[in-house]
Structure formats: structure tokens, C-alpha cells
Short mmCIF file of C-alpha atoms in Angstrom, two decimals:
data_model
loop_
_atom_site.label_atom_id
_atom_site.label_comp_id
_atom_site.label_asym_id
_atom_site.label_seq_id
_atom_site.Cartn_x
_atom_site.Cartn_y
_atom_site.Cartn_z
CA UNK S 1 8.48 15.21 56.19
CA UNK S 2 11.36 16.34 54.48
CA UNK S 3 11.37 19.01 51.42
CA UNK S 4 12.87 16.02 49.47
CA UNK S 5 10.31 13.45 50.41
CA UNK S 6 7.86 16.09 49.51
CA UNK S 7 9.29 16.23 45.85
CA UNK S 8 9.12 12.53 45.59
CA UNK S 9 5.82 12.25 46.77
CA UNK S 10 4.98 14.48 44.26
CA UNK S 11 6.90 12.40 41.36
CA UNK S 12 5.04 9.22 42.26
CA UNK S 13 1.85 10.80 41.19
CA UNK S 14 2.90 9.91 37.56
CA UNK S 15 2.32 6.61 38.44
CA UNK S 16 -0.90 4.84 37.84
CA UNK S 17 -3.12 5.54 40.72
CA UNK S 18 -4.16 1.69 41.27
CA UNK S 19 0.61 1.16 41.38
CA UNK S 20 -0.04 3.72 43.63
CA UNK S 21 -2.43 3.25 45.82
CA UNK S 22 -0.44 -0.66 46.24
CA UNK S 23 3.27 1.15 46.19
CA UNK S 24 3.49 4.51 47.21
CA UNK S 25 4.23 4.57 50.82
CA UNK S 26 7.07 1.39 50.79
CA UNK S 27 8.34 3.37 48.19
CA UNK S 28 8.50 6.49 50.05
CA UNK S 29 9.89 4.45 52.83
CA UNK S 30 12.45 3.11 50.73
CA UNK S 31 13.34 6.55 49.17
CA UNK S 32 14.09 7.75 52.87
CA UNK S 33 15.83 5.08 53.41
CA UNK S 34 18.06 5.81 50.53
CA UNK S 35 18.47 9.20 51.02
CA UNK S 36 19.40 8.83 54.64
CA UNK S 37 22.28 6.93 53.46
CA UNK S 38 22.97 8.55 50.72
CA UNK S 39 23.11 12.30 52.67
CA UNK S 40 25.62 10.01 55.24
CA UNK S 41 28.12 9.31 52.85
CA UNK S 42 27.48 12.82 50.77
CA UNK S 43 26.21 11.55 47.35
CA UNK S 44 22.88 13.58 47.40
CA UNK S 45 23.60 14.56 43.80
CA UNK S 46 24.26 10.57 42.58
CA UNK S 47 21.53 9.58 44.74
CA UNK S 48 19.01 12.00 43.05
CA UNK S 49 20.43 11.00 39.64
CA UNK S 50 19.47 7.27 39.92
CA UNK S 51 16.06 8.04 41.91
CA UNK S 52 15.08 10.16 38.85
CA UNK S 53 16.20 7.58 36.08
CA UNK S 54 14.74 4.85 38.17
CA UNK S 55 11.39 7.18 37.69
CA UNK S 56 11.55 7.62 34.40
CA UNK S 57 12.55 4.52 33.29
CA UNK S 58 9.53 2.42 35.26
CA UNK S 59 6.90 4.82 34.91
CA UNK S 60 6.02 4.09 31.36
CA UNK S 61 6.33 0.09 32.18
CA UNK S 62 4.22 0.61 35.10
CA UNK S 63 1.44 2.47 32.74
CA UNK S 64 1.82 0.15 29.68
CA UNK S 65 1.06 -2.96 32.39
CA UNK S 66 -2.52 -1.54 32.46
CA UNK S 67 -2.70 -1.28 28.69
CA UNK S 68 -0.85 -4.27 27.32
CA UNK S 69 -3.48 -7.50 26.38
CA UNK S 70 -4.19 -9.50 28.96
CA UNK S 71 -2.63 -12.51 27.67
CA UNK S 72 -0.02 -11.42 25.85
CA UNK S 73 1.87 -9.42 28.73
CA UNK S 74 4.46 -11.56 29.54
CA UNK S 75 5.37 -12.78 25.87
CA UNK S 76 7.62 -9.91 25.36
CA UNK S 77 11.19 -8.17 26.98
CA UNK S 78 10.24 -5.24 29.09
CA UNK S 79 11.99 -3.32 26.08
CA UNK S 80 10.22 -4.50 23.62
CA UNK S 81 6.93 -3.86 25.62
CA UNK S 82 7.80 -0.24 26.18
CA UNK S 83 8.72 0.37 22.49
CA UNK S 84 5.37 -0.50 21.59
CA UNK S 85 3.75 2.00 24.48
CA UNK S 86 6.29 4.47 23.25
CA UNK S 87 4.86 3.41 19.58
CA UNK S 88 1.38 4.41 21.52
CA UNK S 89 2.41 7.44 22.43
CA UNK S 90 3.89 8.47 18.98
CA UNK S 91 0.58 7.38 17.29
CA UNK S 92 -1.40 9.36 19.84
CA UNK S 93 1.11 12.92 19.03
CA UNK S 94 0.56 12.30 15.43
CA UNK S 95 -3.37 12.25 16.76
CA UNK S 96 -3.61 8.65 14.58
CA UNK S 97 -6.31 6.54 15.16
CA UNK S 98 -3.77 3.30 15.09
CA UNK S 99 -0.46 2.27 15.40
CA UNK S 100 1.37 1.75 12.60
CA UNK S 101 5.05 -0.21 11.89
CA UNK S 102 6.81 3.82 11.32
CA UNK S 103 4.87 4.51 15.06
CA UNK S 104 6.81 1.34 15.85
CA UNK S 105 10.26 2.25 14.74
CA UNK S 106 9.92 5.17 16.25
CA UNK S 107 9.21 3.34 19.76
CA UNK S 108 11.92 1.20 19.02
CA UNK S 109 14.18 3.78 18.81
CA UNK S 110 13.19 5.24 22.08
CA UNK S 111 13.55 1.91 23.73
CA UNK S 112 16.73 0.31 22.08
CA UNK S 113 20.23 1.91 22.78
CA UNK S 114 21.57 -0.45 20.89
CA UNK S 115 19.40 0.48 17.87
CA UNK S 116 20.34 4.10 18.52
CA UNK S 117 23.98 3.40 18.68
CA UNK S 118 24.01 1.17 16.01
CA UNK S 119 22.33 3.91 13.56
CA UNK S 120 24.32 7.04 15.65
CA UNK S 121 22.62 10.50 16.34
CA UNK S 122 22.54 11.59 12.32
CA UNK S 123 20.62 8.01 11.51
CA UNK S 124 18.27 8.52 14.02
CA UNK S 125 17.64 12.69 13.21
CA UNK S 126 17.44 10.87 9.70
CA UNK S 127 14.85 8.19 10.74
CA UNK S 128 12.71 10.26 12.84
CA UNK S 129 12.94 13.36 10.05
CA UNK S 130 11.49 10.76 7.30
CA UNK S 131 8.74 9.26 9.57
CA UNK S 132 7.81 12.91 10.72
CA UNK S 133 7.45 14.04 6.95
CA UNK S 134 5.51 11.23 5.79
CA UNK S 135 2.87 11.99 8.90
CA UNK S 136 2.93 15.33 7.26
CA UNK S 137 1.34 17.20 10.33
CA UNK S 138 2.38 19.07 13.77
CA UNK S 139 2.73 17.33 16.83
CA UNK S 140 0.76 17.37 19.64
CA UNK S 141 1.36 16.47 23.32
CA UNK S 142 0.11 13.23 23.42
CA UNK S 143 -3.05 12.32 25.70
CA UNK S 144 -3.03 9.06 27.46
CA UNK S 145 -5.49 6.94 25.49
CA UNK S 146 -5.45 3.61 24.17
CA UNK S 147 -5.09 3.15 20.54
CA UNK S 148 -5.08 -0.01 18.86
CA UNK S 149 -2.05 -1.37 16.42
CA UNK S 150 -3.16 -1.20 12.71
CA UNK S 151 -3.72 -4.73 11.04
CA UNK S 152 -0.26 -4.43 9.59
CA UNK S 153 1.13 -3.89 12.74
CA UNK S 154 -0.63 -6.67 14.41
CA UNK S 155 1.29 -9.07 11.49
CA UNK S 156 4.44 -7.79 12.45
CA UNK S 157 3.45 -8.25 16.08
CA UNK S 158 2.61 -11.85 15.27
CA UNK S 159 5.75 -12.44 12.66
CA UNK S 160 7.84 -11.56 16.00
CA UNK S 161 6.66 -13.79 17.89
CA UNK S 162 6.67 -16.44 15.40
CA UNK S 163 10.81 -15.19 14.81
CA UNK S 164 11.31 -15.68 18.38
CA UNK S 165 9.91 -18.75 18.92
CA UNK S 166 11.65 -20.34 15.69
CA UNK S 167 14.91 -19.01 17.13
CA UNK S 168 14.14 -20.61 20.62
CA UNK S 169 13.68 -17.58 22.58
CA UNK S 170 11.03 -17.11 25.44
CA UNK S 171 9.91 -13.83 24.35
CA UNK S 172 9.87 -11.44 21.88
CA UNK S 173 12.54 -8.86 22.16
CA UNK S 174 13.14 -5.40 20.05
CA UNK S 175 15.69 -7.68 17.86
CA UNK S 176 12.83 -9.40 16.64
CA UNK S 177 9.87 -6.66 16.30
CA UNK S 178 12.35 -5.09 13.78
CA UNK S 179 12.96 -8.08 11.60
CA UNK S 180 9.47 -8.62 11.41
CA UNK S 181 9.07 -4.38 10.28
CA UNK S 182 12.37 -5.49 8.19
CA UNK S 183 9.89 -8.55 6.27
CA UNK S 184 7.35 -5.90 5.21
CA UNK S 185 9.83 -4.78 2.51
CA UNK S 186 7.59 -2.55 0.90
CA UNK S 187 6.68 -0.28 4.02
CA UNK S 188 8.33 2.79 4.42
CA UNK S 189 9.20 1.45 8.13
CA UNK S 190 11.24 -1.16 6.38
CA UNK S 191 12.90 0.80 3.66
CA UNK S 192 14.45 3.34 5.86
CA UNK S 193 16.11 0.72 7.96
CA UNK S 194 17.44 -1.03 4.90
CA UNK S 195 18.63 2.66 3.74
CA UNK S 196 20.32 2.82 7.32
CA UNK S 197 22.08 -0.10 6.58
CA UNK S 198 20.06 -2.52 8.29
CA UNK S 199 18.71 -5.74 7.01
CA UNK S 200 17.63 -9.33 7.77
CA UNK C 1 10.31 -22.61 32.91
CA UNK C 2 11.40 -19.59 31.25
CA UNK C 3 14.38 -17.53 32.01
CA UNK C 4 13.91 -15.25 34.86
CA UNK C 5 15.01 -11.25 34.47
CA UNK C 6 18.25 -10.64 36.64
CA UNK C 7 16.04 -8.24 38.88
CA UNK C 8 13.24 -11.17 39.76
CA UNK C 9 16.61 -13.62 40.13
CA UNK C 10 18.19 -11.35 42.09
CA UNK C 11 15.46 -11.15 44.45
CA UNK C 12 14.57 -14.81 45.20
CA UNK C 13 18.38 -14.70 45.83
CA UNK C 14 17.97 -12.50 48.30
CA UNK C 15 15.01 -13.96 50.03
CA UNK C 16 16.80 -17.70 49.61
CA UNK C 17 17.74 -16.92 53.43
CA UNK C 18 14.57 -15.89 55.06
CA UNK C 19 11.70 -13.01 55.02
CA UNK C 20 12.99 -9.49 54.36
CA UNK C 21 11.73 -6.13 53.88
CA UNK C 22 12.12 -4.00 50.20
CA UNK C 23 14.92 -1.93 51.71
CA UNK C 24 16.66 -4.94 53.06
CA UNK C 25 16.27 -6.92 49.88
CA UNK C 26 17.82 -3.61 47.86
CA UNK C 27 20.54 -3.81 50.26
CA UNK C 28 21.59 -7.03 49.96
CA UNK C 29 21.52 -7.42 46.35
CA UNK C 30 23.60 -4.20 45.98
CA UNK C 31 25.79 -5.96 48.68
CA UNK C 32 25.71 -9.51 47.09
CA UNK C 33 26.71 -7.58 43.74
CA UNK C 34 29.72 -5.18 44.96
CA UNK C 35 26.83 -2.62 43.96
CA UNK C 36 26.66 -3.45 40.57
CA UNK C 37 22.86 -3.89 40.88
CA UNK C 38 20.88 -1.20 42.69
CA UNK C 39 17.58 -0.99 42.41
CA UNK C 40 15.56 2.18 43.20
CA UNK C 41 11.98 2.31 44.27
CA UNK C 42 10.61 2.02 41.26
CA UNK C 43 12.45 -0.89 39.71
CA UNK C 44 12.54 -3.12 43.07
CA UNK C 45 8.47 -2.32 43.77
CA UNK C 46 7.61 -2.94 39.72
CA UNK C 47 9.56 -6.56 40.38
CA UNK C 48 8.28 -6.97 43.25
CA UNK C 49 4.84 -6.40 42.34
CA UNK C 50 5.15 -8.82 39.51
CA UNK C 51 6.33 -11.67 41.75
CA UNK C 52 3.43 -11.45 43.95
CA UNK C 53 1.31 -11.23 40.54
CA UNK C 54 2.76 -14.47 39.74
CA UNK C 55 2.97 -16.06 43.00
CA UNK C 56 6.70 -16.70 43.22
CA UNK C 57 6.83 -14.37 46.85
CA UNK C 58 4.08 -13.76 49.26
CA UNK C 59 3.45 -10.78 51.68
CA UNK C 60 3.84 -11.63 55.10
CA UNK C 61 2.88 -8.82 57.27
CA UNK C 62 4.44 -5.89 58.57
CA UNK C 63 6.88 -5.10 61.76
CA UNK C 64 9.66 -3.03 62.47
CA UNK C 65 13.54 -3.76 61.45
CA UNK C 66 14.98 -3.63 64.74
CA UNK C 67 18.31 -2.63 62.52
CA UNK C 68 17.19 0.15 60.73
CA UNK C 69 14.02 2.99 62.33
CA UNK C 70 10.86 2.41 63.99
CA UNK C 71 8.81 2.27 60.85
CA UNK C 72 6.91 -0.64 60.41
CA UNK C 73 8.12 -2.28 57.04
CA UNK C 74 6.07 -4.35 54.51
CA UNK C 75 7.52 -7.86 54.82
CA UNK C 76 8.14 -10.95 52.10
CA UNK C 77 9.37 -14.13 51.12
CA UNK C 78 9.45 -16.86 48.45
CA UNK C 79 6.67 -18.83 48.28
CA UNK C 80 7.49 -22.83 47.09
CA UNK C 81 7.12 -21.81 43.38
CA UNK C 82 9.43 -18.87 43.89
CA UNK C 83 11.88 -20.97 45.11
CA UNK C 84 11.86 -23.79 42.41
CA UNK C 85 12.37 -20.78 40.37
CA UNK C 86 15.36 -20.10 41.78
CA UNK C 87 16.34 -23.39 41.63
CA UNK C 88 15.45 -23.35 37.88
CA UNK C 89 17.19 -20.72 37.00
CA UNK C 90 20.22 -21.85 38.90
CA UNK C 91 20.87 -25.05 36.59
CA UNK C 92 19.90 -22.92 33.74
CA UNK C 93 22.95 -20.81 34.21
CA UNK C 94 25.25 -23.89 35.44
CA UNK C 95 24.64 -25.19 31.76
CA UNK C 96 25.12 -21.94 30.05
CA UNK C 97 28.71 -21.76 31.88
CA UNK C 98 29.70 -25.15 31.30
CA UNK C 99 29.12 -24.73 27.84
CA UNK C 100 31.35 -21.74 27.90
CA UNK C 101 33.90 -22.78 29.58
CA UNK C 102 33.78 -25.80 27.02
CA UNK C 103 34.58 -22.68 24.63
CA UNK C 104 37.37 -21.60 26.65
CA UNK C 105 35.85 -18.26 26.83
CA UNK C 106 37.05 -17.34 29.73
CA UNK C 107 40.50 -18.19 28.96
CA UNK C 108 40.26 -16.06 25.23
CA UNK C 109 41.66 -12.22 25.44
CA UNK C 110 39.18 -9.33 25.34
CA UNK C 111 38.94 -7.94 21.76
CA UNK C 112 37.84 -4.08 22.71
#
């Protein structure tokens, strides 16, 4: 086995063991398969690039799978469902018992480049600065747990839904989880995306 | 039938021909697509897993690609729903480009 193998078998470990137990060897087959062809026509360094976004991008998906409801897993864009486990994960550093709609905005703006480009790196320092004061406590590497949304939450969850549906859409996308934050007017969520220039 | 993502489209594409392995399918998308749309391991097995979860491929066993090494390869193909899909999703995107040709969008300049 190859050193680089080695290091991928190694990186597949961050994916749930049950993915794993399913994926792991096709996708070490299909890694060496890449890499042969890659190490052909001398791209190593490209090749590693898009293995390791690939990673990072479908780990979290893979994990939130296992935590998302039952029935509502396929009611929402794979963005949308990984800004809510990055909402998870935010709630869980902030060592909340719940997620709220600021845990929310802050997994949107992990999850949305377009919400990130749209608001540009001082917006989103500005964003994350205001959420981070009003939690008024140090961070914490978060554990992987499972924490439920807060009953506000679970209205804007349901308001998005409702948004897409009235607008004929399949399933819920990040467009629509922040209109319904951007209905709660009086949240703090809300008022620092109106004060970022965003609005219904 | 809702729309389908472009990975799980891409896919049924690809098996639209005949049984085929996950490196084979990556290959021919990327091929299909002037390799606009490669998929790594973990983006083509996370599809793939959620096509078997809703029954639109089936596994059907393992053997070795005479093309490509000895390995014995995890083989699949559409199953009857899978292809409908396809089919589905197909007309879907005839409409859509009827109605914008009907906009003459192809025919307006870029703005950017």
C-alpha cells in the first residue's frame, strides 16, 4: 500500500463508521485509481487538492445524514442541510443546550458563498463579531452531540418550508431559511441581516 | 417527481448504457462533461449511496474491469425507477429550454 493510500485511509476515518464500514474500500479503490492517473499525467498536487475538498466538503453531509429527522431529510438542498449541522456545531462551541436562529446564521454563513459574497469578508467579521458578543462566552471545540433547534428555530424551520412551497420549489434551500430568520424581525438574527443590507 | 441534483442525473446518465463500476461511472461523467464534473470519492459514494437508499440503482455484484487492474470492482445499474427518473428529469429540462429559448436567451449578450 502506498504512503498516499495510507494517508487517505487515515482521512476516511472522519467518516461515520456505519459510511464506512459500507464505503471505505471502493473508495480507496477509487482514490488509487485517481491517483494512478493523476501521478501519469503529473498533477499530484491538483489531484490532492480536489481529494481533500471532496473530504471536507462530504464529511459533514455524510455525518448530518445520521442526525437529520427521519422524515424530513430529503425536504431540504444539501446546503441548506449542512448550514443547519454547521448551526449544530456552533450551538454545541457555544456549549448551548439548543439551536437558535443567530446558531443558524452562523451555519448559513458557513454553507452559502453566495451569502458570504454578498455580505464580503468585513460583513461577515461583522456578523459573526455581533453573534459572538451576544453569546458572551469562550468557545469551545465542539463535541459531536445532538442538540435540538430551539422552538423559535423550529418556526423558522417550518416558515421555510412553507416559503418554499408557496414559491413552488421542491425543497427548502438557504434562500429560504434566511427569509424565514428575516420574518422574526425582532431577533437579533434578523436585525443584523437587515443592518447588512439584507431584507425580504 | 422532483428535480434530481446534477450529481444523481449525472449518474443515471452514465449508467443509461449498461452496469458500471464507481471509477468507470466518475470517468465517464468527467468524459461526457469535457471534465467539468468530477466527482471524488466522497461525492460519487455519498450519491451513490443515496440512490441505492432510494432505489433508483441496484448493486449487482462484483468482478474485475478487464480495462483497468485485477481488482475486483463493486458493480451497478439503474433499476426501472432510476431510469424513469432519468426520463423525468429529461423532459423537465426540455421544457425549461424551450421556455428559454422562447426568451431568446441564448441569443441576448452576456452582461459581466
Amino acid at each position: 500500500m502506498s504512503l498516499s493510500e495510507r494517508v487517505y485511509r487515515l482521512l476516511l476515518m472522519a467518516y461515520p463508521s456505519k459510511y464506512r464500514r459500507e464505503f471505505a474500500e471502493p473508495m480507496a479503490q477509487h482514490f488509487r485509481d485517481q491517483l494512478r492517473a493523476a501521478s501519469a499525467e503529473n498533477r499530484l498536487a491538483g489531484f490532492w487538492f480536489r481529494t481533500l475538498t471532496d473530504l471536507i466538503r462530504t464529511v459533514p453531509l455524510r455525518h448530518l445524514e445520521r442526525f437529520a429527522p427521519r422524515h424530513g431529510n430529503s425536504q431540504f438542498t444539501d446546503d441548506a442541510r449542512q448550514a443547519i449541522f454547521f448551526a449544530r456545531s456552533e450551538a454545541s462551541s457555544f456549549a448551548r443546550p439548543e439551536i437558535s436562529r443567530e446558531h443558524l446564521l452562523l451555519g448559513l454563513l458557513r454553507s452559502d458563498p453566495t451569502l458570504r459574497s454578498t455580505l464580503g469578508p468585513r460583513g461577515v467579521e461583522d456578523v459573526v463579531g455581533r453573534i459572538e458578543s451576544a453569546e458572551a462566552g469562550t468557545r469551545r471545540v465542539p463535541p459531536m452531540e445532538t442538540l435540538p433547534l430551539s422552538q423559535e428555530c423550529k418556526i423558522a424551520a417550518g416558515q421555510a418550508i412553507k416559503e418554499a412551497a408557496k414559491t413552488g420549489d421542491s425543497r427548502v434551500s438557504t434562500v429560504h431559511l434566511m427569509k424565514a430568520i428575516l420574518r422574526q424581525d425582532t431577533t437579533l438574527a434578523a436585525r443584523i441581516l437587515r443592518d447588512c443590507g439584507l431584507d425580504q | 417527481m422532483e428535480p434530481l441534483t446534477p450529481a444523481v442525473f449525472h449518474i443515471l446518465l452514465a449508467l443509461a448504457d449498461g452496469e458500471n463500476h464507481g471509477y468507470g461511472i466518475m470517468r465517464e461523467v468527467a468524459e461526457s462533461t469535457n471534465q467539468q464534473f468530477v466527482m471524488g470519492p466522497g461525492t460519487l459514494y455519498g450519491t451513490l449511496n443515496r440512490m441505492l437508499q432510494a432505489q433508483l440503482i441496484e448493486e449487482c455484484g462484483e468482478r474485475a474491469d478487464p480495462n483497468l487492474s485485477d481488482e475486483r470492482r463493486r458493480y451497478y445499474r439503474s433499476t426501472k425507477k432510476g431510469l424513469e427518473a432519468a426520463v423525468s428529469e429529461t423532459q423537465r429540462l426540455q421544457a425549461l429550454l424551450r421556455l428559454a429559448r422562447s426568451k431568446s436567451l441564448l441569443k441576448r449578450p452576456r452582461t459581466t
